Short mmCIF file of C-alpha atoms in Angstrom, two decimals:
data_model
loop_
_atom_site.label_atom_id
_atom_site.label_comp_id
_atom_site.label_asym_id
_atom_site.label_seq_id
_atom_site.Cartn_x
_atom_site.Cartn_y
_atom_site.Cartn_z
CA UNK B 105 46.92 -63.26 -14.92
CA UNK B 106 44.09 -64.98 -12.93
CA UNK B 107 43.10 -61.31 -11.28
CA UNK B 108 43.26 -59.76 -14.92
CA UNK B 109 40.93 -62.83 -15.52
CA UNK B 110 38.41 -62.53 -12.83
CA UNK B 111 38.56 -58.83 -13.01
CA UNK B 112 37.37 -59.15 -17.04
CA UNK B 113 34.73 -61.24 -15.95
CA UNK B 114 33.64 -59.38 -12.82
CA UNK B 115 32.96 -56.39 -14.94
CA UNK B 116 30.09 -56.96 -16.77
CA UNK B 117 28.28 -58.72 -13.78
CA UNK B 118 28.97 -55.44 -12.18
CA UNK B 119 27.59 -53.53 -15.00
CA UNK B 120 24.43 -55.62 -14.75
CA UNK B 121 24.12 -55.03 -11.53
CA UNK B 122 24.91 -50.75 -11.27
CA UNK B 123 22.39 -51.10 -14.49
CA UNK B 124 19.57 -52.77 -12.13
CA UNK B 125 20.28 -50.15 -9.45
CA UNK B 126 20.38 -47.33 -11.82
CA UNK B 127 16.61 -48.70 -13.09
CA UNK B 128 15.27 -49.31 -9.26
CA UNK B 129 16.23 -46.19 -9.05
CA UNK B 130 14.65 -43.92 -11.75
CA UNK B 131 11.51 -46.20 -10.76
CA UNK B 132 11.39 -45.26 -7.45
CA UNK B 133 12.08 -41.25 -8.62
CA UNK B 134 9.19 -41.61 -11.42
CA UNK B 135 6.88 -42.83 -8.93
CA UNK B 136 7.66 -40.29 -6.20
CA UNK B 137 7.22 -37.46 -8.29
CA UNK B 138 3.75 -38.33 -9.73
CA UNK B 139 2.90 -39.14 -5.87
CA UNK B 140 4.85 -35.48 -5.14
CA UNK B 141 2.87 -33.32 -8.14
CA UNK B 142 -0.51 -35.13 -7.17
CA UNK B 143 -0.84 -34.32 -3.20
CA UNK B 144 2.48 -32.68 -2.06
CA UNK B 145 5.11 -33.74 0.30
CA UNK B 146 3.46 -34.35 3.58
CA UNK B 147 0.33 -36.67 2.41
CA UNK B 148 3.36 -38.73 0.14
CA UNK B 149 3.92 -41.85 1.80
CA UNK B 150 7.27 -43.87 1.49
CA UNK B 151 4.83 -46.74 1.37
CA UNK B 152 2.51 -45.38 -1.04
CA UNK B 153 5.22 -44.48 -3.12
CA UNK B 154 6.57 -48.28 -3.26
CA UNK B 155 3.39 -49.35 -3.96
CA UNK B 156 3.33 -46.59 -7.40
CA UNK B 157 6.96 -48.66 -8.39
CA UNK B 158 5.82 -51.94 -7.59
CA UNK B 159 8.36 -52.70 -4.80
CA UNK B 160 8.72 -52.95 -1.43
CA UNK B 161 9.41 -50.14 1.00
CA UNK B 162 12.62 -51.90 1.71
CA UNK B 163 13.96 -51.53 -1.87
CA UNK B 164 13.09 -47.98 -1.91
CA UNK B 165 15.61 -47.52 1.09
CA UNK B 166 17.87 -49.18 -0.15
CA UNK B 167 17.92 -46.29 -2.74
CA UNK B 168 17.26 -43.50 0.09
CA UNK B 169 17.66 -42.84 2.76
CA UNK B 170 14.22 -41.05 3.87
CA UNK B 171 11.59 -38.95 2.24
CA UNK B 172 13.42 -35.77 2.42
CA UNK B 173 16.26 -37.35 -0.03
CA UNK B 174 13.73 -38.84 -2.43
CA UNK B 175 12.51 -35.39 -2.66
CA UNK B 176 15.26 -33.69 -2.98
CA UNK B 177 16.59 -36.30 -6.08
CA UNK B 178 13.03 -35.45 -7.40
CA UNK B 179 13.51 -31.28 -7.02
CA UNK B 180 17.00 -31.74 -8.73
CA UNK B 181 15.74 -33.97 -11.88
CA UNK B 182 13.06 -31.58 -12.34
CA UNK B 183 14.64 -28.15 -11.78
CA UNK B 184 17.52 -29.31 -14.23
CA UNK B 185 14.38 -29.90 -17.09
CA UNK B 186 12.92 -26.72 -16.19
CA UNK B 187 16.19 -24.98 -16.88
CA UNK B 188 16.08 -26.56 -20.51
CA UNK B 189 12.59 -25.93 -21.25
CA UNK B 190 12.91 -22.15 -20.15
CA UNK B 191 16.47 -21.88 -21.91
CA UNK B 192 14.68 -23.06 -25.36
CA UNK B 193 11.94 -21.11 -24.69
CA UNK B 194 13.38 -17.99 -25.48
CA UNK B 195 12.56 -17.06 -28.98
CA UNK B 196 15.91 -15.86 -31.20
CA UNK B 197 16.26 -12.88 -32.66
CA UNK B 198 13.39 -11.19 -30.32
CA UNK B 199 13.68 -8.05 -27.75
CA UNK B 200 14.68 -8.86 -24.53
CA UNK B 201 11.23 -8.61 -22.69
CA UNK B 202 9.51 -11.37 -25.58
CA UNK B 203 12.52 -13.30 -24.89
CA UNK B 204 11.99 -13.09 -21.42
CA UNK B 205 8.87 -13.75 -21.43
CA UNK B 206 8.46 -16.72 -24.04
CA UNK B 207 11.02 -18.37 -21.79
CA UNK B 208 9.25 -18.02 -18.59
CA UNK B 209 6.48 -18.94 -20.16
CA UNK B 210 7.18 -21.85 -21.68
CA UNK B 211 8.32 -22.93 -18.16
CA UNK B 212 4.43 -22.40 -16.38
CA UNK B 213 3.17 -24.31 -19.02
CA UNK B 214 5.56 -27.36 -18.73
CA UNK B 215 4.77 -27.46 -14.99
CA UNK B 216 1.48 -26.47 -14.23
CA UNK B 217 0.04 -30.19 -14.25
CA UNK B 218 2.79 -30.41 -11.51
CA UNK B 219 1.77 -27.74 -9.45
CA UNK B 220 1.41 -29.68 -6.29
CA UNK B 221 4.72 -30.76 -6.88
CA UNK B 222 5.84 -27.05 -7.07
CA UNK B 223 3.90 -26.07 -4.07
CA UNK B 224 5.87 -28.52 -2.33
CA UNK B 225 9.24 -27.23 -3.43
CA UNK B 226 8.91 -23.54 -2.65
CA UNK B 227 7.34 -24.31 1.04
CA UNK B 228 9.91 -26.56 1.72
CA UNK B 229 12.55 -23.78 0.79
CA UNK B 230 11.60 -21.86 3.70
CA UNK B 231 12.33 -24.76 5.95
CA UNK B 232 14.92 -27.20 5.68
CA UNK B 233 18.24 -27.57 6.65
CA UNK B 234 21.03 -25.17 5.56
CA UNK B 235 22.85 -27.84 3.20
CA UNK B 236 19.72 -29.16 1.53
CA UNK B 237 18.99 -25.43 1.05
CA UNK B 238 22.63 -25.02 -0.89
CA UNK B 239 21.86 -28.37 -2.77
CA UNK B 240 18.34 -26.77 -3.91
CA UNK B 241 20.20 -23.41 -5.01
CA UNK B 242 22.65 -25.64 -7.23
CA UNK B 243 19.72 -27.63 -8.56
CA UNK B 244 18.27 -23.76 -9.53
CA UNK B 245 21.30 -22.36 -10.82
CA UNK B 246 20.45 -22.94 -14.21
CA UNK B 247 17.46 -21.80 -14.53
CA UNK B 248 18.50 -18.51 -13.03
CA UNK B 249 21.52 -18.43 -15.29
CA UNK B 250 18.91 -19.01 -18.58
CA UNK B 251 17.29 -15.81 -17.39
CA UNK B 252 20.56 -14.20 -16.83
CA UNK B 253 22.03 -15.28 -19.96
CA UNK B 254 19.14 -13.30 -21.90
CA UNK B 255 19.60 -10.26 -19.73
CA UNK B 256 23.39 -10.72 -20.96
CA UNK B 257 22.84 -11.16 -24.40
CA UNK B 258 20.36 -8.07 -24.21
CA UNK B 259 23.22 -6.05 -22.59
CA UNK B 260 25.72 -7.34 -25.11
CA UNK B 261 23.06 -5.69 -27.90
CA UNK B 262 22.48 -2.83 -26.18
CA UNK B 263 19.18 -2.90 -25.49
CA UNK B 264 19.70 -3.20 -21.73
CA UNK B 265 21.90 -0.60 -20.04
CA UNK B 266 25.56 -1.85 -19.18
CA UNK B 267 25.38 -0.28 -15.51
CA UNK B 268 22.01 -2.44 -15.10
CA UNK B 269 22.48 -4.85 -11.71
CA UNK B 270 21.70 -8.42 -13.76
CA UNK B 271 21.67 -10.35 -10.67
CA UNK B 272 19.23 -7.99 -9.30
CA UNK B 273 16.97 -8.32 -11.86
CA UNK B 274 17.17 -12.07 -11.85
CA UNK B 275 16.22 -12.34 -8.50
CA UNK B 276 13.66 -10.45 -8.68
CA UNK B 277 11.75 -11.98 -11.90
CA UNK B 278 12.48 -15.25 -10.23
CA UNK B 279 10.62 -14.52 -6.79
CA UNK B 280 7.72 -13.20 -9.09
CA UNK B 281 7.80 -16.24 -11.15
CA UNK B 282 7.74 -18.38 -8.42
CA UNK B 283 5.34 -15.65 -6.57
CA UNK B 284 2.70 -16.49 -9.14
CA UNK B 285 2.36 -20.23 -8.49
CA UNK B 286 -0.03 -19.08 -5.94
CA UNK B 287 -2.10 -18.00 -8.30
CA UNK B 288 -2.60 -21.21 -9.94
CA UNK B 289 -2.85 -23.13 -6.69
CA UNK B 290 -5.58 -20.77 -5.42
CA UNK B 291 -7.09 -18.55 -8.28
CA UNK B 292 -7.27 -21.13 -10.63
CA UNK B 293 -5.57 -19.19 -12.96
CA UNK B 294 -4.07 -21.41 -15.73
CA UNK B 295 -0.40 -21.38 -17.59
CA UNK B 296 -1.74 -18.50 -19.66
CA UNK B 297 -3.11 -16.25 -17.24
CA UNK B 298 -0.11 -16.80 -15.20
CA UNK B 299 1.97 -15.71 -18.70
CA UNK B 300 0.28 -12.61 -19.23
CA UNK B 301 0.76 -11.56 -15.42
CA UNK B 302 4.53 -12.30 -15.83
CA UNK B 303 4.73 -10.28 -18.76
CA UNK B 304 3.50 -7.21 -17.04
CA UNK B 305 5.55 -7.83 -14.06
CA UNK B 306 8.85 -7.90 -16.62
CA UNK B 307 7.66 -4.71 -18.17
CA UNK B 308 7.52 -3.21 -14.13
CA UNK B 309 11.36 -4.58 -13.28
CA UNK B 310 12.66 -4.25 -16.56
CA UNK B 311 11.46 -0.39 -16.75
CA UNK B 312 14.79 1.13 -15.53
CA UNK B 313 17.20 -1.07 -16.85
CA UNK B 314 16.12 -0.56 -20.90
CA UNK B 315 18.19 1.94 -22.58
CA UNK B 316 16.71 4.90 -23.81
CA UNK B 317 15.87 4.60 -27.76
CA UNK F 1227 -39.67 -8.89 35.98
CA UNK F 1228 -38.18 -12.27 37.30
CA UNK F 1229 -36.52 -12.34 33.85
CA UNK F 1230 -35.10 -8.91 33.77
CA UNK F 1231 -33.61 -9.68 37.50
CA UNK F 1232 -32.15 -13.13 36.64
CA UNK F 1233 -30.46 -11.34 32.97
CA UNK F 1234 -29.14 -8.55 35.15
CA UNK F 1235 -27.52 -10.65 37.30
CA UNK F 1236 -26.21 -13.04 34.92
CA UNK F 1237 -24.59 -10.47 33.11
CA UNK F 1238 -21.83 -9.76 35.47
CA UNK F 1239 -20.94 -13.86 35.73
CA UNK F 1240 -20.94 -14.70 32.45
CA UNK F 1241 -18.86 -11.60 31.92
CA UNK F 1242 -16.34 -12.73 34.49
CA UNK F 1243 -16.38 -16.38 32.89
CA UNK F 1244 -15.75 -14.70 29.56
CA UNK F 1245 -13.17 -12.05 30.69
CA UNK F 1246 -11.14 -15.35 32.41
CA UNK F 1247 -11.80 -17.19 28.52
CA UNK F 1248 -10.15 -14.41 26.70
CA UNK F 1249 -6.74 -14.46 29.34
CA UNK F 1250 -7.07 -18.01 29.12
CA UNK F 1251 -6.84 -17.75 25.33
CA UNK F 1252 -4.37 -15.30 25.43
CA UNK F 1253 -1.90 -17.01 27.40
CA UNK F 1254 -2.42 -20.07 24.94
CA UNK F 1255 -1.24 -17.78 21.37
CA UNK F 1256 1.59 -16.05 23.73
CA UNK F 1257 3.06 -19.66 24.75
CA UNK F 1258 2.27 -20.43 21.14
CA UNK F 1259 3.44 -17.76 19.42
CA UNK F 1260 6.70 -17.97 21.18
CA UNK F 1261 6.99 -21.65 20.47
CA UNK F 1262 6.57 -21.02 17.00
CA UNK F 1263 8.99 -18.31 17.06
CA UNK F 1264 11.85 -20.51 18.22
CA UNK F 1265 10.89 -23.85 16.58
CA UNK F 1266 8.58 -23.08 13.54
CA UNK F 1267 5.48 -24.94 12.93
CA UNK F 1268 6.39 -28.85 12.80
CA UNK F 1269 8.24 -29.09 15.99
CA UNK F 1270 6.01 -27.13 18.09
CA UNK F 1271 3.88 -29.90 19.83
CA UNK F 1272 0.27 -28.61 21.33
CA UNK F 1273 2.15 -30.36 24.41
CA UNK F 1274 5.01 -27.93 24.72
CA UNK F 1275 2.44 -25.17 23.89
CA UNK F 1276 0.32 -26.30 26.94
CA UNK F 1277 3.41 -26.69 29.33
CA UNK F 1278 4.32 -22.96 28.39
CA UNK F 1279 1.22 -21.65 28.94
CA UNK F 1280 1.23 -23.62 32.28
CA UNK F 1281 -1.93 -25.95 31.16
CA UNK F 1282 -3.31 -29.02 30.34
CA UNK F 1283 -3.66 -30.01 26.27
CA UNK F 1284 -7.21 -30.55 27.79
CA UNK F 1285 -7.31 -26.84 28.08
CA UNK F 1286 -5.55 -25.42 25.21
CA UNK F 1287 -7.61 -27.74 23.00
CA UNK F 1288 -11.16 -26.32 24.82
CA UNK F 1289 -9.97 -22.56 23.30
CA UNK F 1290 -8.18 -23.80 19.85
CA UNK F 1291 -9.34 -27.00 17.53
CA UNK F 1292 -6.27 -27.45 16.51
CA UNK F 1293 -2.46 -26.40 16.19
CA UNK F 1294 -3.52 -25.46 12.54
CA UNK F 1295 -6.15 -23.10 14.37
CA UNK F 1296 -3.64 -21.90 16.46
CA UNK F 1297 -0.77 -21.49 14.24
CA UNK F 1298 -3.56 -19.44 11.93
CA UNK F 1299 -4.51 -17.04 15.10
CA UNK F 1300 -0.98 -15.78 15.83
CA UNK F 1301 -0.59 -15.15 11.94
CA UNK F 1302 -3.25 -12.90 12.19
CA UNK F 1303 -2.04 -10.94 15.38
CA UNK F 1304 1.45 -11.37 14.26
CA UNK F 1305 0.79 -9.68 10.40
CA UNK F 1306 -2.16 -7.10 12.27
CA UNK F 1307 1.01 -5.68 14.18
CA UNK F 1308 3.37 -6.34 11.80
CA UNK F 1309 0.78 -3.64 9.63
CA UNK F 1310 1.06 -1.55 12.52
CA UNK F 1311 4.61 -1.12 12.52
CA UNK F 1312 5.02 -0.65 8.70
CA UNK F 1313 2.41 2.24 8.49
CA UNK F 1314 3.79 3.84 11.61
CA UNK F 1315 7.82 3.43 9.76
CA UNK F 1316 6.89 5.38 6.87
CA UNK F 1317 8.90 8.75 7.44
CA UNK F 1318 6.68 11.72 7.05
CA UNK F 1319 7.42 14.54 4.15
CA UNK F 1320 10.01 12.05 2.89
CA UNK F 1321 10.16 11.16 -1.17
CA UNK F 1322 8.08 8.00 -1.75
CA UNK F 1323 11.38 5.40 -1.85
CA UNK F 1324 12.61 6.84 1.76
CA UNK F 1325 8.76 6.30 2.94
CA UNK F 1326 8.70 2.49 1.57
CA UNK F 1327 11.92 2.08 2.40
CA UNK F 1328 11.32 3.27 5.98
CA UNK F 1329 8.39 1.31 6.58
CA UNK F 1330 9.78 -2.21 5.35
CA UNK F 1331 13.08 -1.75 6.81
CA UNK F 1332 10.93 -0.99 10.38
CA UNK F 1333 8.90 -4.47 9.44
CA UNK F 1334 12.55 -6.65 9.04
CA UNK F 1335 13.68 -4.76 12.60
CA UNK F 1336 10.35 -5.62 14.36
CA UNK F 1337 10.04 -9.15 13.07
CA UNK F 1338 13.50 -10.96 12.83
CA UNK F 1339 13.78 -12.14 16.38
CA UNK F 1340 10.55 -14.16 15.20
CA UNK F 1341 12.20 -15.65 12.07
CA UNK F 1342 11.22 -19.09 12.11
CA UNK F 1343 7.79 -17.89 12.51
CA UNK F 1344 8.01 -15.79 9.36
CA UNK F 1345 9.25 -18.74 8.21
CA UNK F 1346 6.38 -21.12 9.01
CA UNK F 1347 3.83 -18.31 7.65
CA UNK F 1348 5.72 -18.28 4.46
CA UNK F 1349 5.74 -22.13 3.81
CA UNK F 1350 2.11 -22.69 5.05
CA UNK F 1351 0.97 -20.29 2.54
CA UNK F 1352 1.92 -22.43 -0.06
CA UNK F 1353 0.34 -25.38 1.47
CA UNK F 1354 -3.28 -24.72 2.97
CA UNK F 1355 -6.85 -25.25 2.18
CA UNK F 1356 -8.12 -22.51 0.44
CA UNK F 1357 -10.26 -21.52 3.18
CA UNK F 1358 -7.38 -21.08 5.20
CA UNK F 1359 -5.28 -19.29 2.51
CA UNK F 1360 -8.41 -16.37 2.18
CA UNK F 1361 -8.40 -15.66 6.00
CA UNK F 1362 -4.32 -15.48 5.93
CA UNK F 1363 -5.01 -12.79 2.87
CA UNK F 1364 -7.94 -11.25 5.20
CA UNK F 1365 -5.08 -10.97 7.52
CA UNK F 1366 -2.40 -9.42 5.71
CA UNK F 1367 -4.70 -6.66 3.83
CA UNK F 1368 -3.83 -4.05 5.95
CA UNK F 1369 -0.06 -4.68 5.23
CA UNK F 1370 -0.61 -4.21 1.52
CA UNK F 1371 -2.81 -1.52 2.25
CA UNK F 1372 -0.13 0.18 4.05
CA UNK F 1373 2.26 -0.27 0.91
CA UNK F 1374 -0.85 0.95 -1.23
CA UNK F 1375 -1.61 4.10 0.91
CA UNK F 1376 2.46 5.21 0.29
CA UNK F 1377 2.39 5.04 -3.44
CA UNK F 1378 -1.16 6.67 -3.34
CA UNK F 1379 0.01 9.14 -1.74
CA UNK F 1380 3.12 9.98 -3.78
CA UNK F 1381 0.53 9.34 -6.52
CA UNK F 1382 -1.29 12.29 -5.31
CA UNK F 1383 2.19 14.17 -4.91
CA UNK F 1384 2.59 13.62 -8.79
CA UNK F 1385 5.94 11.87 -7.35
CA UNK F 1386 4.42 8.90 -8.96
CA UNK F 1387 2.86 8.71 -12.73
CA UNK F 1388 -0.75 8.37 -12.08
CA UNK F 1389 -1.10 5.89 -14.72
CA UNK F 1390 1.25 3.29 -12.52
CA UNK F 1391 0.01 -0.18 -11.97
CA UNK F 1392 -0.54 0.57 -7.67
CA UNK F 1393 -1.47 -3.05 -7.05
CA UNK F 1394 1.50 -4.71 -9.56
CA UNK F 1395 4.04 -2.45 -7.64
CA UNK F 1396 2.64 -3.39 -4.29
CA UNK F 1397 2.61 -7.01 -5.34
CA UNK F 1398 6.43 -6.73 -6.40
CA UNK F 1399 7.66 -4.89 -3.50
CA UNK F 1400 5.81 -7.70 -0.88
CA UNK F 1401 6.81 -10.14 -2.75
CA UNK F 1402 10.70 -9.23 -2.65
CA UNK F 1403 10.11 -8.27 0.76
CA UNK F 1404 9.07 -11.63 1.79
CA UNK F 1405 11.30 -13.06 -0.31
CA UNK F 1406 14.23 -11.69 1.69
CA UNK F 1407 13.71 -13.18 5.00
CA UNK F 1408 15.55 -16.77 2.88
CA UNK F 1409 18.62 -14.49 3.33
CA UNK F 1410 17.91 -13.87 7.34
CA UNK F 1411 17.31 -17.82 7.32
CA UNK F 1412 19.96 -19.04 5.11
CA UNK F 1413 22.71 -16.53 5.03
CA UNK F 1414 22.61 -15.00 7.72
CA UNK F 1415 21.73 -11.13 6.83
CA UNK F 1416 20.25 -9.21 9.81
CA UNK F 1417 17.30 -6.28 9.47
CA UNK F 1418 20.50 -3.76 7.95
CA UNK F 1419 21.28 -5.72 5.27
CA UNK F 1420 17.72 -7.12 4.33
CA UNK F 1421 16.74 -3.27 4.00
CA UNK F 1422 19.57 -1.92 2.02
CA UNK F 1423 18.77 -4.73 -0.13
CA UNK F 1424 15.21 -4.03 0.12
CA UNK F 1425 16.36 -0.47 -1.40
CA UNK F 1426 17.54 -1.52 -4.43
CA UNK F 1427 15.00 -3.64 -4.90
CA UNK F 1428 12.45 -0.57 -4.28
CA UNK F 1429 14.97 1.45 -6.54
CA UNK F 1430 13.59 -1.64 -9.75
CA UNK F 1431 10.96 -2.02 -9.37
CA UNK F 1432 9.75 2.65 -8.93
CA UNK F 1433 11.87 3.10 -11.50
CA UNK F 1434 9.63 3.19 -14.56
CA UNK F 1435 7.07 4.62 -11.85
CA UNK F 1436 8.72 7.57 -11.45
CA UNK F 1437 7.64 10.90 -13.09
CA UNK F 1438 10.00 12.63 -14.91
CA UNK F 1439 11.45 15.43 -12.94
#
């Protein structure tokens, strides 16, 4: 009886408590990612990054345990809202290469005033250790299966072949995706140059895998 | 007179002091290079560098500003080579996707005992001043134009519509190319299974490229 007691009344205190964490937290995120998408990774501080939350560098390790962590809760949180903004992207009731396309779209111009941010990501993929790589290809997953979920539906209507290698073709409008970043970090081209460029780059991979009319 | 004596005989010193520069400098991007090779960029200290070489930092630092500097020379030996090998893989008389596909597949053999060096090129590219990003370009022109000259030429062959986008297919193909060294790094592929993946991906992204037989 007295545990069921305490128990009752330890429970909300707890709540408070995991409620307070869960806040520090998101702070501490929110403030590492505008630090992230304004200079990168390497000129991001742990301390300058306290400073954007208003805490103390202690109380952000007490939420992580180093930079690389931060990062990676940061590259999760934001791949995961990419993956929704390029899954609604895709107009209905369009062919596959506008539906393509709107969706990719509509990703570049969610991120591109987070393009250091992006940088940051894709370098870092080339370099890190083997699990944070797997994490990062969990935190992608979606996003590649919103691209392969059109090519599916597409297939489904017949407008892509059925012998057409989907994962192939995924992979290889993701790299270019991804490929074209560069453009907006050093060509200055914006979200809609960057668009257009995609769309002739779906009309290259997609050329072999559309079924004759 | 005097003057013509004292130039004539300053040639052959200065020559000597120059000649003894250039193996100085030499030995500096070889200990680099294979520094970089094993560690990637980060963990390669100008230190280590000057202990292979068999110098003093005092002395690696007289030839190179900075690792930056130095990290930025052996790119552009490493990808002038690299250009080398690719143009030289390209089997003669061969249809245009047995040409790419020799010369990339000869790029993967020459270059993956130097992985974490591809590795470090591919992540500093995303990261650089933009100064720094146009010489790394400067230096891998002669790749692309190596891709470029095949499809030209099958262009010329009428294996390849002449109204095809050269530069968009050259674009894709480095891209995936690049791309594919994550599976050397991550998963463990080695130069066979990069290139028969490299073939399909070459098989995409000709295939609306292709003139109708």
């Amino acid at each position: 009886m007295t545990d069921t007691v305490l128990s009752t009344e330890a429970a909300p205190r707890l709540n408070r408590r995991q409620a307070a964490k869960v806040r520090t937290r998101q702070k501490v995120l929110d403030a590492a990612r505008s630090l992230f998408a304004e200079r990168g990774y390497e000129p991001a501080t742990i301390r300058d990054i306290a400073k954007g939350a208003g805490m103390s560098t202690g109380a952000v390790f007490a939420n992580f345990q180093d930079k690389a962590e931060l990062f990676e809760a940061v590259l999760t949180e934001d791949m995961t809202r990419l993956a929704e903004v390029v899954e609604a992207g895709a107009p209905q009731g369009e062919p596959v290469r506008q539906r393509l396309l709107g969706a990719l779209s509509a990703g570049y111009h969610s991120s591109l005033d987070q393009l250091p941010l992006f940088q940051a990501i894709v370098a870092r993929s080339w370099f890190q250790p083997l699990a944070a790589e797997m994490r990062a290809r969990a935190a992608t997953k979606n996003l590649l299966l919103a691209i392969g979920g059109i090519l599916q539906e597409a297939v489904a209507k017949g407008e892509v072949n059925k012998d057409a290698d989907i994962r192939l073709l995924v992979e290889l409008i993701w790299d270019a995706y991804l490929s074209n970043y560069r453009r907006a970090a050093y060509d200055e081209w914006d979200a809609q140059a960057l668009s257009d460029h995609m769309g002739k780059q779906i009309d290259v991979i997609l050329a072999g895998a559309l079924s004759a009319k």
